[in-house]
Amino acid sequence: MAQPRVVIVGAGFGGLAAAKALRNTPAGVVVIDRTNHHLFEPLLYQVATSVLAPGQIAAPIRGILGRHKNTTVILGEVTGVDKDKKCVFSSDADRENVPVPYDYLVLATGVSQSYFGHNEFAQYAPGLKTLVDAVAVRNKVLQAFEQAEAEEDPSRHRDLLTFILVGAGPTGVEMAAALAVLVRSSLKSDFRRIDPTSARILLVDMAPRVLATFSEDLSKAASKRLQDLGVEIRLGRSVDHIDADGVVVAGERIVSKTVIWTAGVAPSPAGKWLNVETDRAGRVRVQPDLSVPGHPEIFVVGDTASLDEHGKPLPGVAQVAIQQGRYAGKLIHKRIASHPAPKPFKYFDKGNMAVVGKGFAVLQTGKIHLSGFTAWLAWAAVHLQFLATSSLRASVFVQWVWTYITGQRGSRLIVNHRGPDKETRSAQAPLGAAAASK
């Protein structure tokens, strides 16, 4: 008798947790992801601000699951689900909409950047959801200083060195603080014609306070820390327009060549694939066991799922995805092994934390509220623990210690992955090489 097949779509925190829970299950496990790597998204801002290199926060999925003998990894993008035929459709560079059958399906497809109906902002204000995004933001930030150094007109320096972050949640706060530390320490002595410490960093949000999901005392502590670092905070103000010359905030034009979007996310189209009930954001309404109503063989976990506990929806954070992925994997294992089903899923809240520059973080878990160096140490320990491999943990730890002591960054490279065009390559080729090609 053929073994049942479990298909997991997405190798983020939720998908990877589900795959690990199925390691010893008598089933064939297929993991499909559009990239070949698992990404530790909470540290993307450190790639964007040159603290870490891309390879320090991502690891090949095949390497992570290499010892799972029952698991196959497929590089492809899932574009739909047929619930009746029990298959998903996957596309890659050579094939489109290839059906991949399943007996059990786990959708852990995550989120994408949301511009709240203003998708035209995307070309001027990149988000921070992928490694490509992080490298693009790093390029944009470093190029701003290079352009200012080369600019002959000092009056343009202020515009070039004005950085605007839209969104004062954890990503925006962490990015703003890291930028402030970058320009006031690491870059301070690198330029001759400009003063990097004159850079202006603005954090803008419609919310009444930064880190709105944290307690008010921790929000105030984070706000004070940002202001001490030189970050300008503008709250309760909407971003009306973004273009190549900057932003319009509550009717005020602020000139800037570097705008970064850290405001919101949108779930994957899994709800449309399944044609089931979703919440207002588009997340799939799941049962207490994380299955789709009417389809006990389909599970949705992480940012794509909507599940209420104590009258409130669970937050879109890594811990929720990890716990849900692990639960779905264990439930499938028990069904295949004919064991009693576990109790309905319950989220164990381990708390929230956000780092606000060098040696300072805020931490909230239950009635415990911490801010400062102790919270920063806890933040560092937790983030190291959840990196995918021991080699990444060692690399990041060493880099953090080195950066903390010396202020030197891990990767301050401007990398154009598209490469120069043919004409540019020809113009830049050495004379001998050009002559040899004739």
PDB file of C-alpha atoms in Angstrom, residues 130-379:
ATOM      1  CA  THR A 130      12.754  39.220   1.093  1.00  0.00           C
ATOM      2  CA  LEU A 131      16.526  39.075   0.742  1.00  0.00           C
ATOM      3  CA  VAL A 132      16.188  40.886  -2.578  1.00  0.00           C
ATOM      4  CA  ASP A 133      14.297  43.664  -0.764  1.00  0.00           C
ATOM      5  CA  ALA A 134      16.959  43.908   1.929  1.00  0.00           C
ATOM      6  CA  VAL A 135      19.823  44.140  -0.567  1.00  0.00           C
ATOM      7  CA  ALA A 136      17.870  46.706  -2.602  1.00  0.00           C
ATOM      8  CA  VAL A 137      17.349  48.846   0.508  1.00  0.00           C
ATOM      9  CA  ARG A 138      21.025  48.482   1.442  1.00  0.00           C
ATOM     10  CA  ASN A 139      21.987  49.623  -2.057  1.00  0.00           C
ATOM     11  CA  LYS A 140      19.615  52.571  -1.813  1.00  0.00           C
ATOM     12  CA  VAL A 141      20.955  53.695   1.575  1.00  0.00           C
ATOM     13  CA  LEU A 142      24.636  53.368   0.682  1.00  0.00           C
ATOM     14  CA  GLN A 143      24.128  54.994  -2.728  1.00  0.00           C
ATOM     15  CA  ALA A 144      22.579  58.017  -1.037  1.00  0.00           C
ATOM     16  CA  PHE A 145      25.841  58.692   0.791  1.00  0.00           C
ATOM     17  CA  GLU A 146      27.913  58.046  -2.332  1.00  0.00           C
ATOM     18  CA  GLN A 147      25.756  60.474  -4.332  1.00  0.00           C
ATOM     19  CA  ALA A 148      26.022  63.102  -1.613  1.00  0.00           C
ATOM     20  CA  GLU A 149      29.815  62.733  -1.519  1.00  0.00           C
ATOM     21  CA  ALA A 150      29.971  63.285  -5.283  1.00  0.00           C
ATOM     22  CA  GLU A 151      27.424  66.129  -5.338  1.00  0.00           C
ATOM     23  CA  GLU A 152      29.049  69.506  -5.964  1.00  0.00           C
ATOM     24  CA  ASP A 153      26.067  71.511  -4.691  1.00  0.00           C
ATOM     25  CA  PRO A 154      26.018  71.381  -0.861  1.00  0.00           C
ATOM     26  CA  SER A 155      22.385  72.493  -0.818  1.00  0.00           C
ATOM     27  CA  ARG A 156      21.376  69.087  -2.236  1.00  0.00           C
ATOM     28  CA  HIS A 157      23.123  67.109   0.489  1.00  0.00           C
ATOM     29  CA  ARG A 158      20.172  67.429   2.866  1.00  0.00           C
ATOM     30  CA  ASP A 159      17.736  65.989   0.313  1.00  0.00           C
ATOM     31  CA  LEU A 160      20.044  63.088  -0.510  1.00  0.00           C
ATOM     32  CA  LEU A 161      20.638  62.321   3.162  1.00  0.00           C
ATOM     33  CA  THR A 162      17.000  62.408   4.271  1.00  0.00           C
ATOM     34  CA  PHE A 163      15.666  58.904   4.991  1.00  0.00           C
ATOM     35  CA  ILE A 164      11.941  58.350   5.534  1.00  0.00           C
ATOM     36  CA  LEU A 165      10.442  55.170   6.978  1.00  0.00           C
ATOM     37  CA  VAL A 166       6.690  54.703   6.651  1.00  0.00           C
ATOM     38  CA  GLY A 167       5.368  52.565   9.516  1.00  0.00           C
ATOM     39  CA  ALA A 168       6.314  52.644  13.210  1.00  0.00           C
ATOM     40  CA  GLY A 169       5.776  48.988  14.046  1.00  0.00           C
ATOM     41  CA  PRO A 170       8.681  46.695  15.033  1.00  0.00           C
ATOM     42  CA  THR A 171      10.202  46.671  11.538  1.00  0.00           C
ATOM     43  CA  GLY A 172      10.066  50.460  11.184  1.00  0.00           C
ATOM     44  CA  VAL A 173      11.416  51.101  14.676  1.00  0.00           C
ATOM     45  CA  GLU A 174      14.236  48.577  14.317  1.00  0.00           C
ATOM     46  CA  MET A 175      15.150  49.876  10.868  1.00  0.00           C
ATOM     47  CA  ALA A 176      15.104  53.534  11.939  1.00  0.00           C
ATOM     48  CA  ALA A 177      17.290  52.836  14.974  1.00  0.00           C
ATOM     49  CA  ALA A 178      19.738  50.733  12.957  1.00  0.00           C
ATOM     50  CA  LEU A 179      19.998  53.478  10.336  1.00  0.00           C
ATOM     51  CA  ALA A 180      20.693  56.043  13.040  1.00  0.00           C
ATOM     52  CA  VAL A 181      23.492  53.905  14.470  1.00  0.00           C
ATOM     53  CA  LEU A 182      24.895  53.298  10.970  1.00  0.00           C
ATOM     54  CA  VAL A 183      25.157  56.978  10.049  1.00  0.00           C
ATOM     55  CA  ARG A 184      26.392  58.133  13.446  1.00  0.00           C
ATOM     56  CA  SER A 185      29.044  55.492  14.026  1.00  0.00           C
ATOM     57  CA  SER A 186      30.030  53.150  11.185  1.00  0.00           C
ATOM     58  CA  LEU A 187      29.975  55.772   8.407  1.00  0.00           C
ATOM     59  CA  LYS A 188      31.159  58.698  10.498  1.00  0.00           C
ATOM     60  CA  SER A 189      34.778  58.682   9.303  1.00  0.00           C
ATOM     61  CA  ASP A 190      34.350  57.230   5.816  1.00  0.00           C
ATOM     62  CA  PHE A 191      33.575  60.399   3.868  1.00  0.00           C
ATOM     63  CA  ARG A 192      35.515  63.605   3.274  1.00  0.00           C
ATOM     64  CA  ARG A 193      33.059  66.022   1.671  1.00  0.00           C
ATOM     65  CA  ILE A 194      29.955  65.256   3.716  1.00  0.00           C
ATOM     66  CA  ASP A 195      29.150  64.690   7.362  1.00  0.00           C
ATOM     67  CA  PRO A 196      27.147  61.414   7.649  1.00  0.00           C
ATOM     68  CA  THR A 197      25.916  62.449  11.097  1.00  0.00           C
ATOM     69  CA  SER A 198      23.948  65.246   9.433  1.00  0.00           C
ATOM     70  CA  ALA A 199      21.639  62.645   7.894  1.00  0.00           C
ATOM     71  CA  ARG A 200      17.973  63.103   8.736  1.00  0.00           C
ATOM     72  CA  ILE A 201      15.878  60.044   9.640  1.00  0.00           C
ATOM     73  CA  LEU A 202      12.085  60.353   9.872  1.00  0.00           C
ATOM     74  CA  LEU A 203       9.663  57.701  11.152  1.00  0.00           C
ATOM     75  CA  VAL A 204       6.070  58.325  10.038  1.00  0.00           C
ATOM     76  CA  ASP A 205       2.870  56.532  11.054  1.00  0.00           C
ATOM     77  CA  MET A 206      -0.858  57.095  11.393  1.00  0.00           C
ATOM     78  CA  ALA A 207      -0.811  55.414  14.818  1.00  0.00           C
ATOM     79  CA  PRO A 208      -0.730  57.553  17.979  1.00  0.00           C
ATOM     80  CA  ARG A 209       2.477  55.897  19.229  1.00  0.00           C
ATOM     81  CA  VAL A 210       5.358  53.733  18.071  1.00  0.00           C
ATOM     82  CA  LEU A 211       5.182  49.967  18.690  1.00  0.00           C
ATOM     83  CA  ALA A 212       1.426  50.179  19.148  1.00  0.00           C
ATOM     84  CA  THR A 213       1.165  46.443  19.997  1.00  0.00           C
ATOM     85  CA  PHE A 214       3.413  46.936  23.045  1.00  0.00           C
ATOM     86  CA  SER A 215       2.413  48.432  26.393  1.00  0.00           C
ATOM     87  CA  GLU A 216       2.392  52.207  26.663  1.00  0.00           C
ATOM     88  CA  ASP A 217       5.432  52.339  28.970  1.00  0.00           C
ATOM     89  CA  LEU A 218       7.553  50.306  26.535  1.00  0.00           C
ATOM     90  CA  SER A 219       6.287  52.391  23.631  1.00  0.00           C
ATOM     91  CA  LYS A 220       7.426  55.536  25.459  1.00  0.00           C
ATOM     92  CA  ALA A 221      10.814  53.962  26.231  1.00  0.00           C
ATOM     93  CA  ALA A 222      11.300  53.055  22.559  1.00  0.00           C
ATOM     94  CA  SER A 223      10.216  56.525  21.452  1.00  0.00           C
ATOM     95  CA  LYS A 224      12.686  58.212  23.811  1.00  0.00           C
ATOM     96  CA  ARG A 225      15.465  55.932  22.630  1.00  0.00           C
ATOM     97  CA  LEU A 226      14.734  56.762  18.991  1.00  0.00           C
ATOM     98  CA  GLN A 227      14.780  60.474  19.742  1.00  0.00           C
ATOM     99  CA  ASP A 228      18.099  60.091  21.607  1.00  0.00           C
ATOM    100  CA  LEU A 229      19.474  58.495  18.447  1.00  0.00           C
ATOM    101  CA  GLY A 230      18.324  61.491  16.422  1.00  0.00           C
ATOM    102  CA  VAL A 231      15.262  59.948  14.758  1.00  0.00           C
ATOM    103  CA  GLU A 232      12.387  62.356  14.072  1.00  0.00           C
ATOM    104  CA  ILE A 233       9.021  60.777  14.894  1.00  0.00           C
ATOM    105  CA  ARG A 234       5.823  61.970  13.230  1.00  0.00           C
ATOM    106  CA  LEU A 235       2.718  60.177  14.477  1.00  0.00           C
ATOM    107  CA  GLY A 236      -0.970  60.517  13.687  1.00  0.00           C
ATOM    108  CA  ARG A 237      -0.129  61.634  10.168  1.00  0.00           C
ATOM    109  CA  SER A 238      -0.975  59.942   6.904  1.00  0.00           C
ATOM    110  CA  VAL A 239       1.301  59.542   3.919  1.00  0.00           C
ATOM    111  CA  ASP A 240      -0.710  61.036   1.082  1.00  0.00           C
ATOM    112  CA  HIS A 241       1.736  60.590  -1.774  1.00  0.00           C
ATOM    113  CA  ILE A 242       5.141  59.118  -2.599  1.00  0.00           C
ATOM    114  CA  ASP A 243       7.153  59.841  -5.727  1.00  0.00           C
ATOM    115  CA  ALA A 244      10.741  60.090  -6.916  1.00  0.00           C
ATOM    116  CA  ASP A 245      11.214  63.379  -5.061  1.00  0.00           C
ATOM    117  CA  GLY A 246       9.970  62.268  -1.640  1.00  0.00           C
ATOM    118  CA  VAL A 247       6.685  62.095   0.242  1.00  0.00           C
ATOM    119  CA  VAL A 248       3.696  64.215   1.136  1.00  0.00           C
ATOM    120  CA  VAL A 249       2.827  63.752   4.832  1.00  0.00           C
ATOM    121  CA  ALA A 250      -0.424  65.362   6.017  1.00  0.00           C
ATOM    122  CA  GLY A 251      -0.117  67.888   3.206  1.00  0.00           C
ATOM    123  CA  GLU A 252       3.570  68.665   3.830  1.00  0.00           C
ATOM    124  CA  ARG A 253       6.112  67.883   1.109  1.00  0.00           C
ATOM    125  CA  ILE A 254       9.321  66.299   2.468  1.00  0.00           C
ATOM    126  CA  VAL A 255      12.053  65.923  -0.112  1.00  0.00           C
ATOM    127  CA  SER A 256      13.901  62.600   0.079  1.00  0.00           C
ATOM    128  CA  LYS A 257      15.587  60.199  -2.305  1.00  0.00           C
ATOM    129  CA  THR A 258      15.314  57.269   0.112  1.00  0.00           C
ATOM    130  CA  VAL A 259      11.861  56.180   1.278  1.00  0.00           C
ATOM    131  CA  ILE A 260      11.390  52.740   2.872  1.00  0.00           C
ATOM    132  CA  TRP A 261       7.985  51.124   3.397  1.00  0.00           C
ATOM    133  CA  THR A 262       7.607  49.288   6.722  1.00  0.00           C
ATOM    134  CA  ALA A 263       3.878  49.807   7.189  1.00  0.00           C
ATOM    135  CA  GLY A 264       1.825  46.748   6.349  1.00  0.00           C
ATOM    136  CA  VAL A 265       1.486  43.282   4.867  1.00  0.00           C
ATOM    137  CA  ALA A 266      -1.126  41.333   2.902  1.00  0.00           C
ATOM    138  CA  PRO A 267      -1.685  37.554   3.113  1.00  0.00           C
ATOM    139  CA  SER A 268      -1.058  35.216   0.214  1.00  0.00           C
ATOM    140  CA  PRO A 269      -3.969  34.414  -2.157  1.00  0.00           C
ATOM    141  CA  ALA A 270      -4.549  31.055  -0.430  1.00  0.00           C
ATOM    142  CA  GLY A 271      -8.104  32.094   0.457  1.00  0.00           C
ATOM    143  CA  LYS A 272      -8.863  32.627  -3.239  1.00  0.00           C
ATOM    144  CA  TRP A 273      -7.241  29.331  -4.173  1.00  0.00           C
ATOM    145  CA  LEU A 274      -9.432  27.494  -1.689  1.00  0.00           C
ATOM    146  CA  ASN A 275     -12.561  29.612  -2.239  1.00  0.00           C
ATOM    147  CA  VAL A 276     -13.335  29.607   1.483  1.00  0.00           C
ATOM    148  CA  GLU A 277     -14.251  32.188   4.110  1.00  0.00           C
ATOM    149  CA  THR A 278     -11.592  34.777   4.889  1.00  0.00           C
ATOM    150  CA  ASP A 279     -11.310  37.689   7.290  1.00  0.00           C
ATOM    151  CA  ARG A 280     -11.220  41.319   6.150  1.00  0.00           C
ATOM    152  CA  ALA A 281      -7.490  41.099   5.488  1.00  0.00           C
ATOM    153  CA  GLY A 282      -7.911  38.021   3.285  1.00  0.00           C
ATOM    154  CA  ARG A 283      -6.600  35.426   5.740  1.00  0.00           C
ATOM    155  CA  VAL A 284      -8.281  32.004   5.748  1.00  0.00           C
ATOM    156  CA  ARG A 285     -10.690  31.378   8.631  1.00  0.00           C
ATOM    157  CA  VAL A 286      -9.553  28.053  10.102  1.00  0.00           C
ATOM    158  CA  GLN A 287     -11.023  25.587  12.577  1.00  0.00           C
ATOM    159  CA  PRO A 288      -9.561  25.164  16.092  1.00  0.00           C
ATOM    160  CA  ASP A 289      -7.411  22.328  14.694  1.00  0.00           C
ATOM    161  CA  LEU A 290      -6.153  24.707  11.930  1.00  0.00           C
ATOM    162  CA  SER A 291      -8.031  22.825   9.204  1.00  0.00           C
ATOM    163  CA  VAL A 292     -10.211  24.414   6.541  1.00  0.00           C
ATOM    164  CA  PRO A 293     -13.961  24.013   7.204  1.00  0.00           C
ATOM    165  CA  GLY A 294     -15.284  21.009   5.272  1.00  0.00           C
ATOM    166  CA  HIS A 295     -11.772  19.840   4.361  1.00  0.00           C
ATOM    167  CA  PRO A 296     -10.059  18.167   7.332  1.00  0.00           C
ATOM    168  CA  GLU A 297      -7.106  17.218   5.128  1.00  0.00           C
ATOM    169  CA  ILE A 298      -6.175  20.878   4.422  1.00  0.00           C
ATOM    170  CA  PHE A 299      -4.410  22.986   7.048  1.00  0.00           C
ATOM    171  CA  VAL A 300      -3.511  26.671   6.913  1.00  0.00           C
ATOM    172  CA  VAL A 301      -0.892  28.056   9.314  1.00  0.00           C
ATOM    173  CA  GLY A 302       0.984  31.247  10.084  1.00  0.00           C
ATOM    174  CA  ASP A 303       0.259  34.618   8.498  1.00  0.00           C
ATOM    175  CA  THR A 304      -2.156  33.070   6.003  1.00  0.00           C
ATOM    176  CA  ALA A 305      -4.467  31.769   8.765  1.00  0.00           C
ATOM    177  CA  SER A 306      -7.021  33.639  10.869  1.00  0.00           C
ATOM    178  CA  LEU A 307      -7.834  32.143  14.265  1.00  0.00           C
ATOM    179  CA  ASP A 308      -9.297  33.924  17.280  1.00  0.00           C
ATOM    180  CA  GLU A 309      -8.278  33.238  20.859  1.00  0.00           C
ATOM    181  CA  HIS A 310      -9.887  35.041  23.802  1.00  0.00           C
ATOM    182  CA  GLY A 311     -11.894  37.101  21.340  1.00  0.00           C
ATOM    183  CA  LYS A 312      -8.847  38.430  19.477  1.00  0.00           C
ATOM    184  CA  PRO A 313      -7.089  37.214  16.306  1.00  0.00           C
ATOM    185  CA  LEU A 314      -3.649  35.724  16.813  1.00  0.00           C
ATOM    186  CA  PRO A 315      -0.846  38.093  15.753  1.00  0.00           C
ATOM    187  CA  GLY A 316       1.174  37.587  12.592  1.00  0.00           C
ATOM    188  CA  VAL A 317       4.471  36.794  14.309  1.00  0.00           C
ATOM    189  CA  ALA A 318       7.015  34.013  13.897  1.00  0.00           C
ATOM    190  CA  GLN A 319       6.096  32.265  17.153  1.00  0.00           C
ATOM    191  CA  VAL A 320       2.478  31.789  16.029  1.00  0.00           C
ATOM    192  CA  ALA A 321       3.622  30.309  12.705  1.00  0.00           C
ATOM    193  CA  ILE A 322       6.126  27.964  14.377  1.00  0.00           C
ATOM    194  CA  GLN A 323       3.637  26.665  16.926  1.00  0.00           C
ATOM    195  CA  GLN A 324       0.887  26.248  14.327  1.00  0.00           C
ATOM    196  CA  GLY A 325       3.192  24.486  11.873  1.00  0.00           C
ATOM    197  CA  ARG A 326       4.386  22.109  14.573  1.00  0.00           C
ATOM    198  CA  TYR A 327       0.795  21.422  15.654  1.00  0.00           C
ATOM    199  CA  ALA A 328      -0.378  20.698  12.085  1.00  0.00           C
ATOM    200  CA  GLY A 329       2.555  18.351  11.515  1.00  0.00           C
ATOM    201  CA  LYS A 330       1.900  16.445  14.743  1.00  0.00           C
ATOM    202  CA  LEU A 331      -1.830  16.188  14.015  1.00  0.00           C
ATOM    203  CA  ILE A 332      -1.154  14.745  10.551  1.00  0.00           C
ATOM    204  CA  HIS A 333       1.344  12.312  12.065  1.00  0.00           C
ATOM    205  CA  LYS A 334      -1.234  11.105  14.599  1.00  0.00           C
ATOM    206  CA  ARG A 335      -3.860  10.612  11.887  1.00  0.00           C
ATOM    207  CA  ILE A 336      -1.510   8.611   9.703  1.00  0.00           C
ATOM    208  CA  ALA A 337      -0.349   6.538  12.693  1.00  0.00           C
ATOM    209  CA  SER A 338      -3.984   6.065  13.813  1.00  0.00           C
ATOM    210  CA  HIS A 339      -3.322   7.747  17.150  1.00  0.00           C
ATOM    211  CA  PRO A 340      -5.882   9.864  19.038  1.00  0.00           C
ATOM    212  CA  ALA A 341      -6.124  13.437  17.781  1.00  0.00           C
ATOM    213  CA  PRO A 342      -4.541  16.167  19.940  1.00  0.00           C
ATOM    214  CA  LYS A 343      -6.537  18.864  21.679  1.00  0.00           C
ATOM    215  CA  PRO A 344      -7.409  22.005  19.662  1.00  0.00           C
ATOM    216  CA  PHE A 345      -4.543  24.383  18.986  1.00  0.00           C
ATOM    217  CA  LYS A 346      -3.668  26.834  21.745  1.00  0.00           C
ATOM    218  CA  TYR A 347      -1.074  29.526  21.291  1.00  0.00           C
ATOM    219  CA  PHE A 348       1.505  29.964  24.029  1.00  0.00           C
ATOM    220  CA  ASP A 349       2.487  33.626  24.014  1.00  0.00           C
ATOM    221  CA  LYS A 350       6.184  33.925  24.829  1.00  0.00           C
ATOM    222  CA  GLY A 351       6.061  37.707  24.551  1.00  0.00           C
ATOM    223  CA  ASN A 352       7.095  40.435  22.137  1.00  0.00           C
ATOM    224  CA  MET A 353      10.401  42.187  21.722  1.00  0.00           C
ATOM    225  CA  ALA A 354      12.009  44.781  19.503  1.00  0.00           C
ATOM    226  CA  VAL A 355      15.554  46.101  19.387  1.00  0.00           C
ATOM    227  CA  VAL A 356      16.029  49.874  19.293  1.00  0.00           C
ATOM    228  CA  GLY A 357      19.650  50.441  18.358  1.00  0.00           C
ATOM    229  CA  LYS A 358      22.891  49.239  19.905  1.00  0.00           C
ATOM    230  CA  GLY A 359      22.473  47.665  23.334  1.00  0.00           C
ATOM    231  CA  PHE A 360      18.801  48.610  23.797  1.00  0.00           C
ATOM    232  CA  ALA A 361      15.587  46.636  23.350  1.00  0.00           C
ATOM    233  CA  VAL A 362      12.068  46.418  24.742  1.00  0.00           C
ATOM    234  CA  LEU A 363      10.583  43.137  25.931  1.00  0.00           C
ATOM    235  CA  GLN A 364       7.037  42.327  26.987  1.00  0.00           C
ATOM    236  CA  THR A 365       5.974  38.916  28.274  1.00  0.00           C
ATOM    237  CA  GLY A 366       2.947  38.671  30.524  1.00  0.00           C
ATOM    238  CA  LYS A 367       3.322  41.194  33.326  1.00  0.00           C
ATOM    239  CA  ILE A 368       7.066  41.517  32.739  1.00  0.00           C
ATOM    240  CA  HIS A 369       8.058  44.719  30.921  1.00  0.00           C
ATOM    241  CA  LEU A 370      11.758  45.323  30.323  1.00  0.00           C
ATOM    242  CA  SER A 371      13.684  47.933  28.397  1.00  0.00           C
ATOM    243  CA  GLY A 372      17.391  48.592  28.018  1.00  0.00           C
ATOM    244  CA  PHE A 373      20.489  46.398  27.927  1.00  0.00           C
ATOM    245  CA  THR A 374      19.001  43.378  29.729  1.00  0.00           C
ATOM    246  CA  ALA A 375      16.135  43.241  27.244  1.00  0.00           C
ATOM    247  CA  TRP A 376      18.675  43.558  24.433  1.00  0.00           C
ATOM    248  CA  LEU A 377      20.614  40.531  25.721  1.00  0.00           C
ATOM    249  CA  ALA A 378      17.364  38.536  25.850  1.00  0.00           C
ATOM    250  CA  TRP A 379      16.506  39.685  22.323  1.00  0.00           C
TER     251      TRP A 379
END
